[in-house]
mmCIF file of C-alpha atoms in Angstrom:
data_model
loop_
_atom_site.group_PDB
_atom_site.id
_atom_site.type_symbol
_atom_site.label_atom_id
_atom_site.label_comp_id
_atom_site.label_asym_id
_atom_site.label_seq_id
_atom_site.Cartn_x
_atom_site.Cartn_y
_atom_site.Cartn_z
ATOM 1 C CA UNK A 229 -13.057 -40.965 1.596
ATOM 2 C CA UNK A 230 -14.224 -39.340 4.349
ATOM 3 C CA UNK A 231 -14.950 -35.195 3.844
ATOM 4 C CA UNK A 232 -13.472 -32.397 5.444
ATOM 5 C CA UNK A 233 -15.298 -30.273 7.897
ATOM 6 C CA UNK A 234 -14.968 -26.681 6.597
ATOM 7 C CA UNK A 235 -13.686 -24.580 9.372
ATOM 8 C CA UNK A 236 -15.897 -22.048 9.938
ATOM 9 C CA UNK A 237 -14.725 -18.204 9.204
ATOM 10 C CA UNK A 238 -14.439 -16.188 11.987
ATOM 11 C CA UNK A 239 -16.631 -12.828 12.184
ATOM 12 C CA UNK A 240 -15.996 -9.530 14.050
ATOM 13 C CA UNK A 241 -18.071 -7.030 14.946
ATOM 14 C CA UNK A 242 -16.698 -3.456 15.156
ATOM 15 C CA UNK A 243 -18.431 -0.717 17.054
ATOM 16 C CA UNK A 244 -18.117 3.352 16.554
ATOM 17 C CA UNK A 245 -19.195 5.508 18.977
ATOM 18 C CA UNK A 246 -19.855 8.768 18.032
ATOM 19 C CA UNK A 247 -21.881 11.596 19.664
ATOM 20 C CA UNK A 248 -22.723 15.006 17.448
ATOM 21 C CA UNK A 249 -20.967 13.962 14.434
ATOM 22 C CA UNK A 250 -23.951 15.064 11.746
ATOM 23 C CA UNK A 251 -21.006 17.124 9.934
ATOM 24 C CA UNK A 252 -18.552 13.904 10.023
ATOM 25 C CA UNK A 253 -21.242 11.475 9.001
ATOM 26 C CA UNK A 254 -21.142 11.281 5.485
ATOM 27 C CA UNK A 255 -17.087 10.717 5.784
ATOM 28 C CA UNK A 256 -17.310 8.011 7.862
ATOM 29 C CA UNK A 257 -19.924 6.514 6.263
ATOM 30 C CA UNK A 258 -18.246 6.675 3.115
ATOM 31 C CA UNK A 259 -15.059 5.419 4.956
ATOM 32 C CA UNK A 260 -16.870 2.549 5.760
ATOM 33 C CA UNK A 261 -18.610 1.866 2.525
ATOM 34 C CA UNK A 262 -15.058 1.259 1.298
ATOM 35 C CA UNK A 263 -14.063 -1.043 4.125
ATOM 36 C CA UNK A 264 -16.756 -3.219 4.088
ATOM 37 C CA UNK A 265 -17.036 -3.357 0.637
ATOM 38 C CA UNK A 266 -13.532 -5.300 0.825
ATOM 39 C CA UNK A 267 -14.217 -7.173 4.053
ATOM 40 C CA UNK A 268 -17.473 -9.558 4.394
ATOM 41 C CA UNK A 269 -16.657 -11.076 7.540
ATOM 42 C CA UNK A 270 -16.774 -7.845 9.603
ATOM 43 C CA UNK A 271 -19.676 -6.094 10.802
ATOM 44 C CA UNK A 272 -19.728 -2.122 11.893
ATOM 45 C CA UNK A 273 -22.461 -1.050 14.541
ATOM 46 C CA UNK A 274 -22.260 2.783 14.972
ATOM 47 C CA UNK A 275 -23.727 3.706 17.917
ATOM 48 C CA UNK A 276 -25.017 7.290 18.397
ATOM 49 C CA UNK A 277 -24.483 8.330 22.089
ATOM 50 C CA UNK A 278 -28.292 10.243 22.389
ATOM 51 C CA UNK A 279 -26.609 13.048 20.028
ATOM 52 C CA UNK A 280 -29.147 15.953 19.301
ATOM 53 C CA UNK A 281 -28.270 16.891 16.005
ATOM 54 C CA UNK A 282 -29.320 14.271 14.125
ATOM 55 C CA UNK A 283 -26.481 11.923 13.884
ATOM 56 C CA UNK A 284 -28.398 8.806 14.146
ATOM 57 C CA UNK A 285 -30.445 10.080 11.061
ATOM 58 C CA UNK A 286 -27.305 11.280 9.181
ATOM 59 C CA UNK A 287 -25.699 7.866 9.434
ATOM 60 C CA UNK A 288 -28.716 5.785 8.675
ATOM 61 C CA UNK A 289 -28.938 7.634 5.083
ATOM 62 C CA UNK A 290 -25.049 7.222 4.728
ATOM 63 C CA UNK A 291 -25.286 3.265 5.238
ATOM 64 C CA UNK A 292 -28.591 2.616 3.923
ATOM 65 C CA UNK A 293 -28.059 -0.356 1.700
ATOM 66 C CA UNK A 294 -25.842 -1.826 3.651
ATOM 67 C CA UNK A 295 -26.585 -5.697 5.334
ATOM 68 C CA UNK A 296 -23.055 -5.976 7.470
ATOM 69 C CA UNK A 297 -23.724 -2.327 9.228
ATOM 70 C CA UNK A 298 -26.147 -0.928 11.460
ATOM 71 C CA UNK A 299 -26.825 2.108 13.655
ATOM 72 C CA UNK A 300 -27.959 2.186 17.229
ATOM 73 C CA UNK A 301 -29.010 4.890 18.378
ATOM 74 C CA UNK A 302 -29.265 5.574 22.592
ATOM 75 C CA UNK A 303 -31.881 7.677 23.910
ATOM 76 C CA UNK A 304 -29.770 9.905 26.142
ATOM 77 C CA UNK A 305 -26.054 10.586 26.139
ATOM 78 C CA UNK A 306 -24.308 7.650 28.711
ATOM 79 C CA UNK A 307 -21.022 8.035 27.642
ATOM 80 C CA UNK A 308 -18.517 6.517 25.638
ATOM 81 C CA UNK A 309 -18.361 3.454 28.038
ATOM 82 C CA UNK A 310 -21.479 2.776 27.962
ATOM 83 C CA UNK A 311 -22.250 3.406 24.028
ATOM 84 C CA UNK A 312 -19.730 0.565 23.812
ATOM 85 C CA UNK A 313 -20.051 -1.941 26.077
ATOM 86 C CA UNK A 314 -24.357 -1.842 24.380
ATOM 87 C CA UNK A 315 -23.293 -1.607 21.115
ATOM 88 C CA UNK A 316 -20.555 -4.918 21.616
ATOM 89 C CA UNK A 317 -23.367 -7.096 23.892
ATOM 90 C CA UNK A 318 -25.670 -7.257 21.338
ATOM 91 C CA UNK A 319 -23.439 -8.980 19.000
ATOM 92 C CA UNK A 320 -22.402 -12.373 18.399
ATOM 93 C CA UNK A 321 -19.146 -12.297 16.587
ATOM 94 C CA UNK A 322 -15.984 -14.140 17.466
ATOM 95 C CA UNK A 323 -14.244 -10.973 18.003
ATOM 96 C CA UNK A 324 -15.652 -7.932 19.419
ATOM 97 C CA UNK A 325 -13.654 -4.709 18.159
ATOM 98 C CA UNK A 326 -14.483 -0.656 18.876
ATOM 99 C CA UNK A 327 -12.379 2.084 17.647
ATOM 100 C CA UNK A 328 -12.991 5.868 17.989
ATOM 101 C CA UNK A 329 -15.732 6.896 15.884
ATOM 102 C CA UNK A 330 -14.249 10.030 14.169
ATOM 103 C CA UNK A 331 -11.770 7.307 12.950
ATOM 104 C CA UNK A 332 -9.145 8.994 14.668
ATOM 105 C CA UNK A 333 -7.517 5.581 13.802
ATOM 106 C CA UNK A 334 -7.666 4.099 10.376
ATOM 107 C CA UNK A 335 -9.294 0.661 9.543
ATOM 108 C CA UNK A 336 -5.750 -0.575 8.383
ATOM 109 C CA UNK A 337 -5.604 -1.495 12.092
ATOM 110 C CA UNK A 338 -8.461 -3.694 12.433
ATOM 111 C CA UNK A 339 -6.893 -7.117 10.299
ATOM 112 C CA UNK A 340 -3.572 -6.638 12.796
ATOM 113 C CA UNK A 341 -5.756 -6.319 15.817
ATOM 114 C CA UNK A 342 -7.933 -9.693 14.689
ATOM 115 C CA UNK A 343 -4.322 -11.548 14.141
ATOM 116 C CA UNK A 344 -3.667 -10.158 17.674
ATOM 117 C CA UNK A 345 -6.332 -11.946 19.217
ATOM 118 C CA UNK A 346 -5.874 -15.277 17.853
ATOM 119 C CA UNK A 347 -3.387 -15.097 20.708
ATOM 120 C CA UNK A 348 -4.647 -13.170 22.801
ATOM 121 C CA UNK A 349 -7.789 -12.470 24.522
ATOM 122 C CA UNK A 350 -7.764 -9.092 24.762
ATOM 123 C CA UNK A 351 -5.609 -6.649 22.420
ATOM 124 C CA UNK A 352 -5.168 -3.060 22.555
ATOM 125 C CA UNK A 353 -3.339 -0.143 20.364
ATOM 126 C CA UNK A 354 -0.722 1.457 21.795
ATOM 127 C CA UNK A 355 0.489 5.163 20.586
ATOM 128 C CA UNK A 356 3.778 4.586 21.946
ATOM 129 C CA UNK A 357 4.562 1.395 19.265
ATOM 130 C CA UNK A 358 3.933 3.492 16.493
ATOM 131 C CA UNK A 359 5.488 6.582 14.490
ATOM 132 C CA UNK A 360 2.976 9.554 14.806
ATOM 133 C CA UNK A 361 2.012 12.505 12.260
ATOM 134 C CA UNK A 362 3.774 15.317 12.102
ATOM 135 C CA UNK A 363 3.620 17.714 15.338
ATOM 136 C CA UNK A 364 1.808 14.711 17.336
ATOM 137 C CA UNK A 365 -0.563 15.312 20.348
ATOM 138 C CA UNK A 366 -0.707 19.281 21.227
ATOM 139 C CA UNK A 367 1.556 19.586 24.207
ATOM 140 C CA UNK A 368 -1.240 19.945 27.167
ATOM 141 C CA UNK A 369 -3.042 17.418 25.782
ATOM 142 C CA UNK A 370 0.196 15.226 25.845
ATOM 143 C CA UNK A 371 1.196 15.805 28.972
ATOM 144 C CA UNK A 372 -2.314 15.417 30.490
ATOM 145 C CA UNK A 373 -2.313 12.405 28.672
ATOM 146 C CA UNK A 374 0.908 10.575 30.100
ATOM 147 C CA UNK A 375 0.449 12.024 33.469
ATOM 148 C CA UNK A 376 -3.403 10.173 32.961
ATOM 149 C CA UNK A 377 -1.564 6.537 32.089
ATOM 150 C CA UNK A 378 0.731 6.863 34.720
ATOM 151 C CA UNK A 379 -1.383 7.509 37.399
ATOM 152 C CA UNK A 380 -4.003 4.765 35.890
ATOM 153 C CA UNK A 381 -0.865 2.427 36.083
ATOM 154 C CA UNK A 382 0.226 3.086 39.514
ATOM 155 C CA UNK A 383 -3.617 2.755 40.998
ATOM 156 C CA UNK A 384 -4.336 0.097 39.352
ATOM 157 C CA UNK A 385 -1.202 -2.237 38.925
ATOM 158 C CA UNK A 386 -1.043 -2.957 35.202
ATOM 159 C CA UNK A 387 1.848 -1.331 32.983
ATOM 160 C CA UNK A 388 0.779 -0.505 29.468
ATOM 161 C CA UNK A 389 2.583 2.330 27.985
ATOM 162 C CA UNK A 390 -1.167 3.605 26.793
ATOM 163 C CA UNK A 391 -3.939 2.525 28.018
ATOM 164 C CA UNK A 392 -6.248 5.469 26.159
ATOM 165 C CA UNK A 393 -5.826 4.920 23.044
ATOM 166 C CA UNK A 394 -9.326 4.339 21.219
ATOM 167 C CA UNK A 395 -8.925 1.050 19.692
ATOM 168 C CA UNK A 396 -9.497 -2.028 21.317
ATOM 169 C CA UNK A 397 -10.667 -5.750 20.466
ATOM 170 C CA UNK A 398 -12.024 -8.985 22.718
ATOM 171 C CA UNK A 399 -12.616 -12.006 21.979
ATOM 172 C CA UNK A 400 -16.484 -12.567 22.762
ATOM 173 C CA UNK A 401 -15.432 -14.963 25.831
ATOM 174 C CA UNK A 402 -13.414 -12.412 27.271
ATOM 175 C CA UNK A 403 -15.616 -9.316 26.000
ATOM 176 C CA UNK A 404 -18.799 -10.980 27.710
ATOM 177 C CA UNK A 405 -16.994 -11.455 31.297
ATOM 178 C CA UNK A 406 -15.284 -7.400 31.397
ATOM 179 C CA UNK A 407 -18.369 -5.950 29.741
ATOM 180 C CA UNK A 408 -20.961 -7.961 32.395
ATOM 181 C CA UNK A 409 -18.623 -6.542 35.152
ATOM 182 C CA UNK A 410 -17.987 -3.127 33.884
ATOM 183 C CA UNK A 411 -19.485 -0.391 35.814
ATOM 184 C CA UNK A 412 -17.775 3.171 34.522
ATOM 185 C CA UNK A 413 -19.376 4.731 31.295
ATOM 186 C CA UNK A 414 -17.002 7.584 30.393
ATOM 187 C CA UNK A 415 -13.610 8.064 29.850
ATOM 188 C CA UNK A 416 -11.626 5.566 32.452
ATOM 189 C CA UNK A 417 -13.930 3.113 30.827
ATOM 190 C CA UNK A 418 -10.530 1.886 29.135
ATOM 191 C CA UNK A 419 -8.594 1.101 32.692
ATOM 192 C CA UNK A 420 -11.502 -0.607 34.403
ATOM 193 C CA UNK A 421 -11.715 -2.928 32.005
ATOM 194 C CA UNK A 422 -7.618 -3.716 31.655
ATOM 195 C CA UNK A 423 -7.951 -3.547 35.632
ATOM 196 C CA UNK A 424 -10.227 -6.380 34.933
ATOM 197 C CA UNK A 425 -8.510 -8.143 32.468
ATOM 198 C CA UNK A 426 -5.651 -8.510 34.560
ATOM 199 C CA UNK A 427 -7.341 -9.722 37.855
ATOM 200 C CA UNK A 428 -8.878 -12.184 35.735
ATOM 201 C CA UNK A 429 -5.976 -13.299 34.478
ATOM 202 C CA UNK A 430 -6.774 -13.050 31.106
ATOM 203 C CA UNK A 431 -3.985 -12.883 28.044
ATOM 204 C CA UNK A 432 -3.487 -8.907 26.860
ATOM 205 C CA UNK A 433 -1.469 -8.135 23.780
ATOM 206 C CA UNK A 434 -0.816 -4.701 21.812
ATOM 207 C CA UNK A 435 -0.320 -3.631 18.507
ATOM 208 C CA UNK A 436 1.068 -0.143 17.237
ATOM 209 C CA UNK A 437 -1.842 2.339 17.038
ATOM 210 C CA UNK A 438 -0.724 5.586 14.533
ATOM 211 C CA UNK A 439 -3.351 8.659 14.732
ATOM 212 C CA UNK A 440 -4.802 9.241 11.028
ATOM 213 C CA UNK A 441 -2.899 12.528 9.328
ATOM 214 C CA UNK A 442 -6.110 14.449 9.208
ATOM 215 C CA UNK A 443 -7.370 13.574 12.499
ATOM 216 C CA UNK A 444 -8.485 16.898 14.711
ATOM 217 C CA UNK A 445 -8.512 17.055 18.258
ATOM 218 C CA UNK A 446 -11.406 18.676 19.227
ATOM 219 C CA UNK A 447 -11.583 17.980 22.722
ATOM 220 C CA UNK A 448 -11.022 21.177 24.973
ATOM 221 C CA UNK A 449 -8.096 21.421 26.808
ATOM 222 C CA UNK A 450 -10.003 22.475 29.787
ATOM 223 C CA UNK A 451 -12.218 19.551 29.451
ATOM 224 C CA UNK A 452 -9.240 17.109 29.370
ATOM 225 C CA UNK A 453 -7.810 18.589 32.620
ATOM 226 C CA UNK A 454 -11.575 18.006 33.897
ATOM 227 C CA UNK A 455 -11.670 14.960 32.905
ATOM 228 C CA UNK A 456 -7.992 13.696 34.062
ATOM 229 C CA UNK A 457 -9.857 15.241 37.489
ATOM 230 C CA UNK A 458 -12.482 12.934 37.704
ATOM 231 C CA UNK A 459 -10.459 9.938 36.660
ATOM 232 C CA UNK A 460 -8.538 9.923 39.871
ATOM 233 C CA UNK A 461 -12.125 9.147 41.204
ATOM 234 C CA UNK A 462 -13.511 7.114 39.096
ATOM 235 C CA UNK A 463 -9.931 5.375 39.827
ATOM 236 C CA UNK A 464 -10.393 5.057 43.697
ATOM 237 C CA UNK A 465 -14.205 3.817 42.942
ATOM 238 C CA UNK A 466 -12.383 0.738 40.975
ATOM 239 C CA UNK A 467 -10.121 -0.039 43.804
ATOM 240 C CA UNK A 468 -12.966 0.329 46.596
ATOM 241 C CA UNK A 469 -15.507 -1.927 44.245
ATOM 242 C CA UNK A 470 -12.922 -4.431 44.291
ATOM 243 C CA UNK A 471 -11.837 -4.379 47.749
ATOM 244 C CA UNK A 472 -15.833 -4.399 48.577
ATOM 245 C CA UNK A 473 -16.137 -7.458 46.408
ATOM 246 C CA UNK A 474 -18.579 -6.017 43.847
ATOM 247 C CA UNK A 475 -16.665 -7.377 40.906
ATOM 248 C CA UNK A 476 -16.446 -10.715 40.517
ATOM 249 C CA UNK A 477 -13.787 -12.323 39.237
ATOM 250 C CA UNK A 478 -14.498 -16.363 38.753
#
């Protein structure tokens, strides 16, 4: 009697950007302790965005021991964009997975997001699918944020209710052909690559995203409307590299 062939197990790799964290490191890294210690087939990369006060030391000490995570640290601050898209590439899981580093979002989401992409080639978590804490997004920030998905919508012809939300997951097919095209490294980082997604014609699902109880938003609000500034640039750079033919799509 012939044997079975034992399907393989998938693996995912999970990335965490963070940047100045020292004081957060030791709760994340006992966060993820926990996680892993339940979950062998995932990996967690953190990658330190060229932080100066010693983040990529702090976390090193908090996961030393541990064979499924690793820390990356960049030489120079890049952005978030670019902390992720380097800290995904160098993996070589089925799925590739980031999610805020400060764990604004809990790692409850990460088995729904893997059963996403089963179907799916690119999945991400959506703020609007899911009851959040108690008093939400401060107002500005709100606003700033939904005026910041709208516009991304209209620019770029896609229609996700968020597209900001910091938790997202590719399957390494689909990861390797947005990542080897992206060009942004900060904050639209997100719509480029769902711009992408769609002109490629690849399959995008969603899953409900909630915002952890005790997460703080330490963003300033000046920053945000800053950043929501530059995004209408970085928007109109998408649209010209495509019309220009830098990206390719094939």
């Amino acid at each position: 009697m012939a044997r079975r062939k034992k399907t393989k197990a998938s693996s995912a790799l999970l990335v965490l950007p963070v940047h100045n964290e020292v004081s957060e490191a030791p709760r994340i890294s006992k966060a993820i302790r926990a996680f892993l210690g339940k979950n062998r087939g995932i990996s967690i990369r953190v990658v330190d965005d060229g932080s100066m006060d010693g983040t990529a030391e702090a976390f090193r000490s908090g996961l030393r021991g541990l064979k499924n995570a690793s820390v990356m640290a960049l030489p120079e601050n890049g952005g978030k964009g670019r902390a992720v898209r380097l800290g995904l590439t160098a993996g070589r899981q089925d799925y590739w997975l980031f999610m805020d580093g400060d764990l604004a979002y809990g790692f409850d989401h990460v088995e729904p997001m893997i059963k996403a992409l089963r179907d799916h080639d690119v999945v991400i978590g959506s703020r609007s699918m899911a009851a959040q804490p108690d008093g939400g997004l401060p107002a500005r920030r709100a606003f700033l944020g939904w005026g910041f998905n709208r516009l991304a919508c209209a620019w770029l012809g896609f229609d996700y209710p968020d597209t900001q939300a910091g938790l997202k997951g590719f399957r390494r097919p689909a990861g390797q052909k947005l990542f080897s095209r992206q060009r942004l490294d900060d904050f639209a980082f997100d719509a480029e690559l769902l711009y992408l997604a769609r002109k490629m014609g690849l399959r995008v699902g969603q899953i409900p995203a909630q915002v952890s109880g005790v997460h703080s938003y330490k963003t300033s609000q000046v920053k945000l409307a800053f950043d929501t500034a530059r995004c209408l640039l970085d928007f109109l750079r998408i649209r010209f590299w495509s019309w220009t033919g830098q990206y390719r799509y094939s």
